[in-house]
Coordinates of C-alpha atoms and ligand atoms in Angstrom, one line a residue:
X9 CA 6.9 -6.3 -14.9
X10 CA 7.7 -8.0 -11.6
X11 CA 8.9 -6.3 -8.4
X12 CA 8.3 -2.9 -7.0
X13 CA 8.6 0.4 -8.9
X14 CA 9.6 3.8 -7.5
X15 CA 8.8 7.0 -9.2
X16 CA 10.8 9.7 -7.5
X17 CA 12.0 13.2 -7.8
X18 CA 8.5 14.4 -8.6
X19 CA 8.5 18.2 -8.5
X20 CA 4.6 18.5 -8.3
X21 CA 2.5 15.4 -7.5
X22 CA -1.3 15.6 -8.1
X23 CA -2.9 13.1 -5.8
X24 CA -6.5 14.2 -5.8
X25 CA -6.3 13.1 -2.1
X26 CA -4.7 14.7 1.0
X27 CA -2.4 17.6 0.2
X28 CA -2.4 21.2 -0.9
X29 CA -5.5 22.6 -2.6
X30 CA -8.3 20.8 -4.4
X31 CA -5.8 18.6 -6.3
X32 CA -4.0 17.4 -3.1
X33 CA -0.6 18.5 -4.4
X34 CA 2.6 17.3 -2.8
X35 CA 6.0 18.8 -3.7
X36 CA 9.3 16.9 -4.1
X37 CA 7.4 13.6 -3.8
X38 CA 7.8 10.0 -4.6
X39 CA 5.3 7.1 -5.3
X40 CA 6.0 3.5 -4.6
X41 CA 4.1 0.9 -6.6
X42 CA 3.7 -2.9 -6.0
X43 CA 1.6 -5.3 -7.9
X44 CA -0.1 -2.6 -9.9
X45 CA -1.1 -0.5 -6.8
X46 CA 0.2 2.6 -5.2
X47 CA 1.5 1.4 -1.7
X48 CA 3.3 4.5 -0.5
X49 CA 3.3 8.3 -1.3
X50 CA 5.8 10.6 0.5
X51 CA 8.8 12.9 0.3
X52 CA 11.3 11.9 -2.3
X53 CA 14.1 12.2 0.2
X54 CA 12.5 9.4 2.3
X55 CA 11.6 7.1 -0.5
X56 CA 12.1 3.4 0.1
X57 CA 14.2 1.2 -2.2
X58 CA 12.5 -0.5 -5.1
X59 CA 13.4 -3.0 -7.8
X60 CA 12.7 -0.6 -10.6
X61 CA 13.1 3.2 -10.8
X62 CA 11.7 6.1 -12.8
X63 CA 13.3 9.5 -12.2
X64 CA 10.7 12.2 -12.9
X65 CA 13.5 14.7 -13.0
X66 CA 11.5 17.4 -11.1
X67 CA 8.5 17.2 -13.5
X68 CA 4.8 17.1 -12.6
X69 CA 3.1 13.7 -12.2
X70 CA -0.6 13.2 -12.1
X71 CA -3.1 10.3 -12.1
X72 CA -3.8 8.9 -15.6
X73 CA -6.8 10.6 -17.3
X74 CA -10.1 8.8 -17.0
X75 CA -12.0 9.3 -20.3
X76 CA -15.5 8.2 -19.3
X77 CA -17.2 8.8 -22.6
X78 CA -16.0 7.4 -26.0
X79 CA -17.3 5.7 -29.1
X80 CA -14.5 3.7 -30.5
X81 CA -16.2 0.8 -32.3
X82 CA -16.9 2.1 -35.8
X83 CA -15.8 2.1 -39.4
X84 CA -15.2 4.8 -41.9
X85 CA -14.7 8.5 -41.2
X86 CA -16.8 11.7 -41.7
X87 CA -14.2 14.3 -42.6
X88 CA -16.4 15.5 -45.4
X89 CA -19.3 16.1 -43.0
X90 CA -16.9 18.0 -40.7
X91 CA -15.8 20.2 -43.7
X92 CA -19.4 20.9 -44.6
X93 CA -20.2 21.8 -41.1
X94 CA -17.3 24.2 -40.9
X95 CA -18.7 25.7 -44.2
X96 CA -21.9 26.5 -42.3
X97 CA -24.1 23.3 -42.2
X98 CA -25.7 22.7 -38.8
X99 CA -25.0 19.4 -36.8
X100 CA -28.2 17.3 -36.4
X101 CA -26.8 13.9 -35.4
X102 CA -28.1 12.5 -38.7
X103 CA -24.6 11.5 -39.8
X104 CA -24.6 8.7 -37.2
X105 CA -26.5 6.6 -39.7
X106 CA -23.6 7.0 -42.2
X107 CA -21.3 5.4 -39.7
X108 CA -23.9 2.7 -38.9
X109 CA -23.7 1.6 -42.6
X110 CA -20.0 1.5 -42.6
X111 CA -19.8 -0.4 -39.3
X112 CA -22.2 -3.1 -40.3
X113 CA -20.1 -3.6 -43.5
X114 CA -16.8 -3.9 -41.6
X115 CA -15.1 -7.1 -40.6
X116 CA -14.4 -7.9 -36.9
X117 CA -10.7 -7.4 -37.6
X118 CA -11.3 -3.9 -39.1
X119 CA -13.3 -2.8 -36.1
X120 CA -10.8 -4.3 -33.7
X121 CA -8.0 -2.4 -35.5
X122 CA -9.8 0.9 -35.1
X123 CA -10.4 0.3 -31.4
X124 CA -6.7 -0.5 -30.8
X125 CA -5.5 2.4 -32.9
X126 CA -7.6 4.9 -31.0
X127 CA -7.0 3.3 -27.6
X128 CA -3.2 3.5 -28.3
X129 CA -3.5 7.1 -29.4
X130 CA -5.4 8.0 -26.2
X131 CA -2.9 6.1 -24.0
X132 CA 0.0 8.0 -25.5
X133 CA -1.9 11.2 -24.4
X134 CA -2.1 10.0 -20.9
X135 CA -5.5 8.2 -20.8
X136 CA -5.2 5.1 -18.6
X137 CA -9.0 4.3 -18.4
X138 CA -11.3 4.7 -21.3
X139 CA -15.0 3.8 -21.4
X140 CA -16.1 2.4 -24.8
X141 CA -19.7 2.4 -26.1
X142 CA -21.3 0.4 -28.8
X143 CA -24.0 2.2 -30.9
X144 CA -23.0 2.0 -34.6
X145 CA -24.2 -1.6 -35.1
X146 CA -27.9 -1.2 -34.2
X147 CA -28.7 -4.9 -35.0
X148 CA -28.6 -7.7 -32.4
X149 CA -25.5 -9.2 -34.0
X150 CA -23.7 -6.0 -34.6
X151 CA -24.2 -4.5 -31.2
X152 CA -23.1 -7.8 -29.6
X153 CA -19.9 -7.9 -31.6
X154 CA -19.2 -4.2 -31.0
X155 CA -19.3 -4.9 -27.3
X156 CA -17.4 -8.1 -27.5
X157 CA -14.6 -6.2 -29.3
X158 CA -14.8 -3.3 -26.9
X159 CA -14.5 -5.6 -23.9
X160 CA -11.2 -6.9 -25.2
X161 CA -9.8 -3.4 -24.5
X162 CA -11.8 -2.0 -21.5
X163 CA -13.8 -3.2 -18.6
X164 CA -15.9 0.0 -18.9
X165 CA -18.1 -1.0 -21.8
X166 CA -21.5 0.6 -22.5
X167 CA -24.4 -0.8 -24.5
X168 CA -25.7 2.1 -26.7
X169 CA -28.2 0.2 -28.9
X170 CA -30.4 3.3 -28.5
X171 CA -28.0 5.7 -30.2
X172 CA -30.4 6.5 -33.1
X173 CA -33.4 4.6 -34.5
X174 CA -31.8 2.8 -37.6
X175 CA -33.3 3.6 -41.0
X176 CA -35.1 0.2 -41.3
X177 CA -37.1 1.1 -38.2
X178 CA -37.7 4.8 -39.0
X179 CA -41.5 4.5 -39.2
X180 CA -41.8 2.1 -36.3
X181 CA -39.6 3.3 -33.4
X182 CA -41.7 1.4 -30.8
X183 CA -40.7 -1.9 -32.5
X184 CA -37.0 -0.8 -32.3
X185 CA -37.3 0.0 -28.6
X186 CA -38.7 -3.5 -28.2
X187 CA -35.8 -5.0 -30.0
X188 CA -33.3 -3.0 -27.9
X189 CA -35.0 -4.1 -24.6
X190 CA -35.4 -7.7 -25.7
X191 CA -32.9 -9.7 -27.9
X192 CA -30.4 -6.9 -28.3
X193 CA -30.0 -6.3 -24.6
X194 CA -29.8 -10.1 -24.0
X195 CA -27.0 -10.4 -26.6
X196 CA -25.1 -7.3 -25.4
X197 CA -25.4 -7.6 -21.6
X198 CA -22.7 -10.3 -21.2
X199 CA -20.1 -7.8 -22.5
X200 CA -21.5 -4.6 -21.0
X201 CA -21.2 -2.9 -17.7
X202 CA -23.4 0.1 -18.5
X203 CA -26.4 1.1 -20.6
X204 CA -26.8 4.4 -22.3
X205 CA -29.4 6.2 -24.5
X206 CA -29.2 9.2 -26.7
X207 CA -32.1 11.1 -25.3
X208 CA -32.6 13.9 -27.7
X209 CA -35.0 15.3 -30.3
X210 CA -34.5 13.2 -33.4
X211 CA -33.1 10.2 -31.4
X212 CA -35.1 8.8 -28.4
X213 CA -37.8 10.6 -26.4
X214 CA -38.1 10.5 -22.6
X215 CA -40.6 7.6 -22.5
X216 CA -38.5 5.4 -24.8
X217 CA -35.3 6.4 -23.0
X218 CA -36.9 5.6 -19.6
X219 CA -38.1 2.2 -20.8
X220 CA -34.7 1.2 -22.3
X221 CA -32.7 2.4 -19.3
X222 CA -35.1 0.5 -16.9
X223 CA -34.6 -2.7 -18.9
X224 CA -30.9 -2.3 -18.8
X225 CA -30.9 -1.7 -15.1
X226 CA -33.1 -4.8 -14.5
X227 CA -30.4 -6.8 -16.5
X228 CA -27.7 -5.6 -14.0
X229 CA -26.3 -2.7 -16.0
X230 CA -25.5 0.7 -14.6
X231 CA -27.2 3.8 -16.1
X232 CA -25.7 6.7 -18.0
X233 CA -27.2 8.8 -20.7
X234 CA -26.6 11.4 -23.5
X235 CA -28.7 14.3 -22.3
X236 CA -29.4 17.9 -23.3
X237 CA -26.8 18.2 -25.9
X238 CA -28.6 19.7 -28.9
X239 CA -31.4 21.6 -27.0
X240 CA -33.2 21.7 -23.6
X241 CA -35.1 18.5 -22.7
X242 CA -36.0 16.0 -20.0
X243 CA -32.8 13.8 -20.2
X244 CA -30.9 15.2 -17.2
X245 CA -33.9 14.9 -14.9
X246 CA -34.6 11.4 -16.2
X247 CA -30.9 10.5 -15.3
X248 CA -31.4 11.8 -11.8
X249 CA -34.7 9.9 -11.5
X250 CA -32.9 6.6 -12.5
X251 CA -29.8 7.2 -10.4
X252 CA -27.6 7.5 -13.4
X253 CA -23.8 7.5 -12.6
X254 CA -23.5 10.3 -15.2
X255 CA -25.5 12.5 -17.5
X256 CA -23.4 13.5 -20.5
X257 CA -23.2 16.7 -22.5
X258 CA -25.4 18.9 -20.3
X259 CA -25.0 21.8 -22.9
X260 CA -28.6 23.1 -22.5
X261 CA -29.7 23.1 -18.8
X262 CA -32.6 24.8 -17.0
X263 CA -32.4 25.9 -13.4
X264 CA -34.4 22.9 -12.5
X265 CA -31.9 20.6 -14.3
X266 CA -29.0 22.0 -12.3
X267 CA -31.1 21.8 -9.0
X268 CA -32.0 18.2 -9.7
X269 CA -28.3 17.3 -10.1
X270 CA -27.3 19.3 -7.0
X271 CA -30.0 17.4 -5.0
X272 CA -28.0 14.2 -5.6
X273 CA -25.2 15.5 -3.3
X274 CA -23.7 13.0 -0.9
X275 CA -24.2 13.9 2.7
X276 CA -20.5 13.9 3.4
X277 CA -19.8 16.8 1.1
X278 CA -17.9 14.6 -1.5
X279 CA -20.0 15.8 -4.5
X280 CA -23.0 14.6 -6.4
X281 CA -24.1 11.0 -6.9
X282 CA -25.0 11.8 -10.6
X283 CA -22.0 13.5 -12.3
X284 CA -22.4 16.0 -15.1
X285 CA -19.9 14.9 -17.8
X286 CA -19.0 17.7 -20.2
X287 CA -17.7 16.9 -23.7
X288 CA -16.2 20.1 -25.0
X289 CA -14.7 18.4 -28.0
X290 CA -18.2 18.0 -29.3
X291 CA -19.0 21.8 -29.1
X292 CA -15.5 22.5 -30.6
X293 CA -16.2 20.1 -33.6
X294 CA -19.7 21.3 -34.2
X295 CA -19.0 24.9 -33.6
X296 CA -21.6 25.1 -30.9
X297 CA -21.9 27.0 -27.7
X298 CA -20.1 25.3 -24.8
X299 CA -21.8 24.0 -21.7
X300 CA -21.7 26.3 -18.6
X301 CA -19.3 24.5 -16.3
X302 CA -19.2 27.4 -13.9
X303 CA -22.9 27.2 -13.2
X304 CA -22.7 23.5 -12.4
X305 CA -19.6 23.8 -10.3
X306 CA -21.1 26.8 -8.3
X307 CA -24.2 24.7 -7.6
X308 CA -22.0 21.9 -6.2
X309 CA -22.5 19.5 -9.0
X310 CA -19.6 17.1 -9.6
X311 CA -18.2 17.7 -13.1
X312 CA -16.2 15.3 -15.3
X313 CA -14.5 16.0 -18.6
X314 CA -14.4 13.4 -21.4
X315 CA -13.6 13.3 -25.1
X316 CA -16.7 11.8 -26.7
X317 CA -14.3 10.4 -29.2
X318 CA -16.4 9.5 -32.3
X319 CA -16.0 9.9 -36.0
X320 CA -18.8 12.5 -36.4
X321 CA -19.1 15.1 -33.7
X322 CA -15.8 14.9 -31.8
X323 CA -13.0 13.0 -33.4
X324 CA -10.4 13.6 -30.7
X325 CA -8.9 11.1 -28.3
X326 CA -7.0 13.8 -26.4
X327 CA -7.9 14.6 -22.8
X328 CA -5.2 17.3 -22.6
X329 CA -7.1 19.1 -25.5
X330 CA -10.4 18.8 -23.5
X331 CA -8.7 20.2 -20.4
X332 CA -7.4 23.2 -22.4
X333 CA -10.9 23.8 -23.9
X334 CA -12.6 23.5 -20.5
X335 CA -10.3 26.2 -19.1
X336 CA -10.4 28.5 -22.1
X337 CA -14.0 28.2 -23.2
X338 CA -15.9 26.8 -20.1
X339 CA -14.4 29.1 -17.4
X340 CA -13.1 26.2 -15.4
X341 CA -9.8 26.8 -13.5
X342 CA -6.9 24.6 -14.5
X343 CA -7.2 22.7 -11.2
X344 CA -10.9 22.1 -11.7
X345 CA -10.3 20.8 -15.3
X346 CA -7.5 18.5 -14.3
X347 CA -9.6 17.1 -11.4
X348 CA -12.6 16.7 -13.7
X349 CA -10.4 14.8 -16.3
X350 CA -9.1 12.4 -13.6
X351 CA -11.1 12.0 -10.4
X352 CA -14.2 13.4 -12.0
X353 CA -14.1 10.7 -14.7
X354 CA -13.6 8.1 -12.1
X355 CA -16.8 9.4 -10.2
X356 CA -18.7 9.3 -13.5
X357 CA -17.8 5.5 -13.7
X358 CA -18.5 5.1 -9.9
X359 CA -14.9 4.1 -9.3
X360 CA -12.7 5.1 -6.4
X361 CA -9.6 3.1 -7.3
X362 CA -8.6 5.3 -10.3
X363 CA -8.3 9.1 -10.8
X364 CA -6.3 9.4 -7.5
X365 CA -2.8 8.6 -6.4
X366 CA -3.2 7.6 -2.9
X367 CA -2.3 4.2 -1.2
X368 CA -4.5 1.4 -2.5
X369 CA -5.2 3.2 -5.8
X370 CA -4.4 1.6 -9.2
X371 CA -1.0 2.7 -10.2
X372 CA -1.9 4.8 -13.2
X373 CA 0.5 7.7 -13.5
X374 CA 1.4 10.3 -16.1
X375 CA 4.7 12.1 -16.1
X376 CA 4.5 15.4 -17.8
X377 CA 7.2 17.2 -19.8
X378 CA 6.4 20.2 -17.6
X379 CA 6.9 21.4 -14.1
X380 CA 3.2 21.8 -13.3
X381 CA -0.2 20.5 -14.3
X382 CA -1.0 24.1 -15.2
X383 CA 0.9 23.5 -18.4
X384 CA -1.8 21.3 -19.8
X385 CA -4.0 24.3 -20.4
X386 CA -1.2 26.9 -20.5
X387 CA 0.5 25.1 -23.5
X388 CA -2.4 23.8 -25.5
X389 CA -1.7 21.4 -28.4
X390 CA 1.8 20.6 -27.2
X391 CA 2.7 16.9 -26.5
X392 CA 3.4 17.2 -22.8
X393 CA 3.0 13.5 -21.8
X394 CA 6.6 12.2 -21.3
X395 CA 5.7 8.8 -19.8
X396 CA 2.6 6.8 -18.9
X397 CA 2.6 4.1 -16.3
X398 CA -0.5 1.9 -16.4
X399 CA -1.4 -0.7 -13.8
X400 CA 2.2 -0.2 -12.5
X401 CA 3.7 -0.9 -15.9
X402 CA 5.7 1.8 -17.8
X403 CA 4.1 1.9 -21.3
Ligands
ZN28 ZN1 -21.4 10.4 -27.1

């Protein structure tokens, strides 16, 4: 779309910048967009003229959701495993290998179709930025093609060759770590921005995780990791040690873990350098206790919300669903949850051009079918996304 775009008659605009309260709310506002960027935010009554026009009709508008944790490159589904879990079987992470088998057997076109389907599904629910991980290939060729396909859809791509140790390396995990750090990283790095490790009992221990993340960092990738999901462990503190942008899950934290995250606070009061990304869809889908968001927030830790969209432990692409869960089950206020799903996700990706609606930001806007952001948690399960504008383009 060429020319400027004006979104006006916004009853409640969430800017995550200057304005009322923690969400920087402005009433009766308008946003002017040029060349994919926000160039002006102000009162609707004083809005400049533009080439194109969207009338929000008094509804709420917020920044597009930033989903900083998703596993979209896979084949098959694990509905039967979900049913078994709901009938009482515990979640161990072992089902990942089922998806690895299906993913290796799939064609590029099948994998690409799944990524596009899920990305489209998320976009219709207001997600304008979505991180995508590899991690179901676990061979040099399959990890490289997973990331190549992910990179067709997102610039936020993550190499997760260290998701689990594949069956063929079960009795020699050191050799698998050598493969991940050597040829697999070399093949994956051209398509990846980040490196991630599933640091958990039954996946990778702290020494293996440290070695893999250090190799990735040396290859120019940013660090993030799956930590403290299924039980207490060293993952969160390893993330802090390695200046991870985000430690994800954070379901089982010690006081020392929370303190280590809080110690990464920026001196200007803008939050912590390492973000705690909470993934309540995983606890929902594994019927597990939720992380204690309140404890992290009260300690001053920056919190993000993401879907963890994957076929095993959290097969949702819906950020509004995660916002509702965070409010109802994790004692976050609606404002904290909406911030965590937008600006928080941006922080977890070390981005300052998304998750906000201030001049200079990327023009990613969501128009709700509701007068306030409060309705995202107040009306769970209801399709409240009326319109999505991504990069200045109405979708
Ligand atoms: Zn995950």
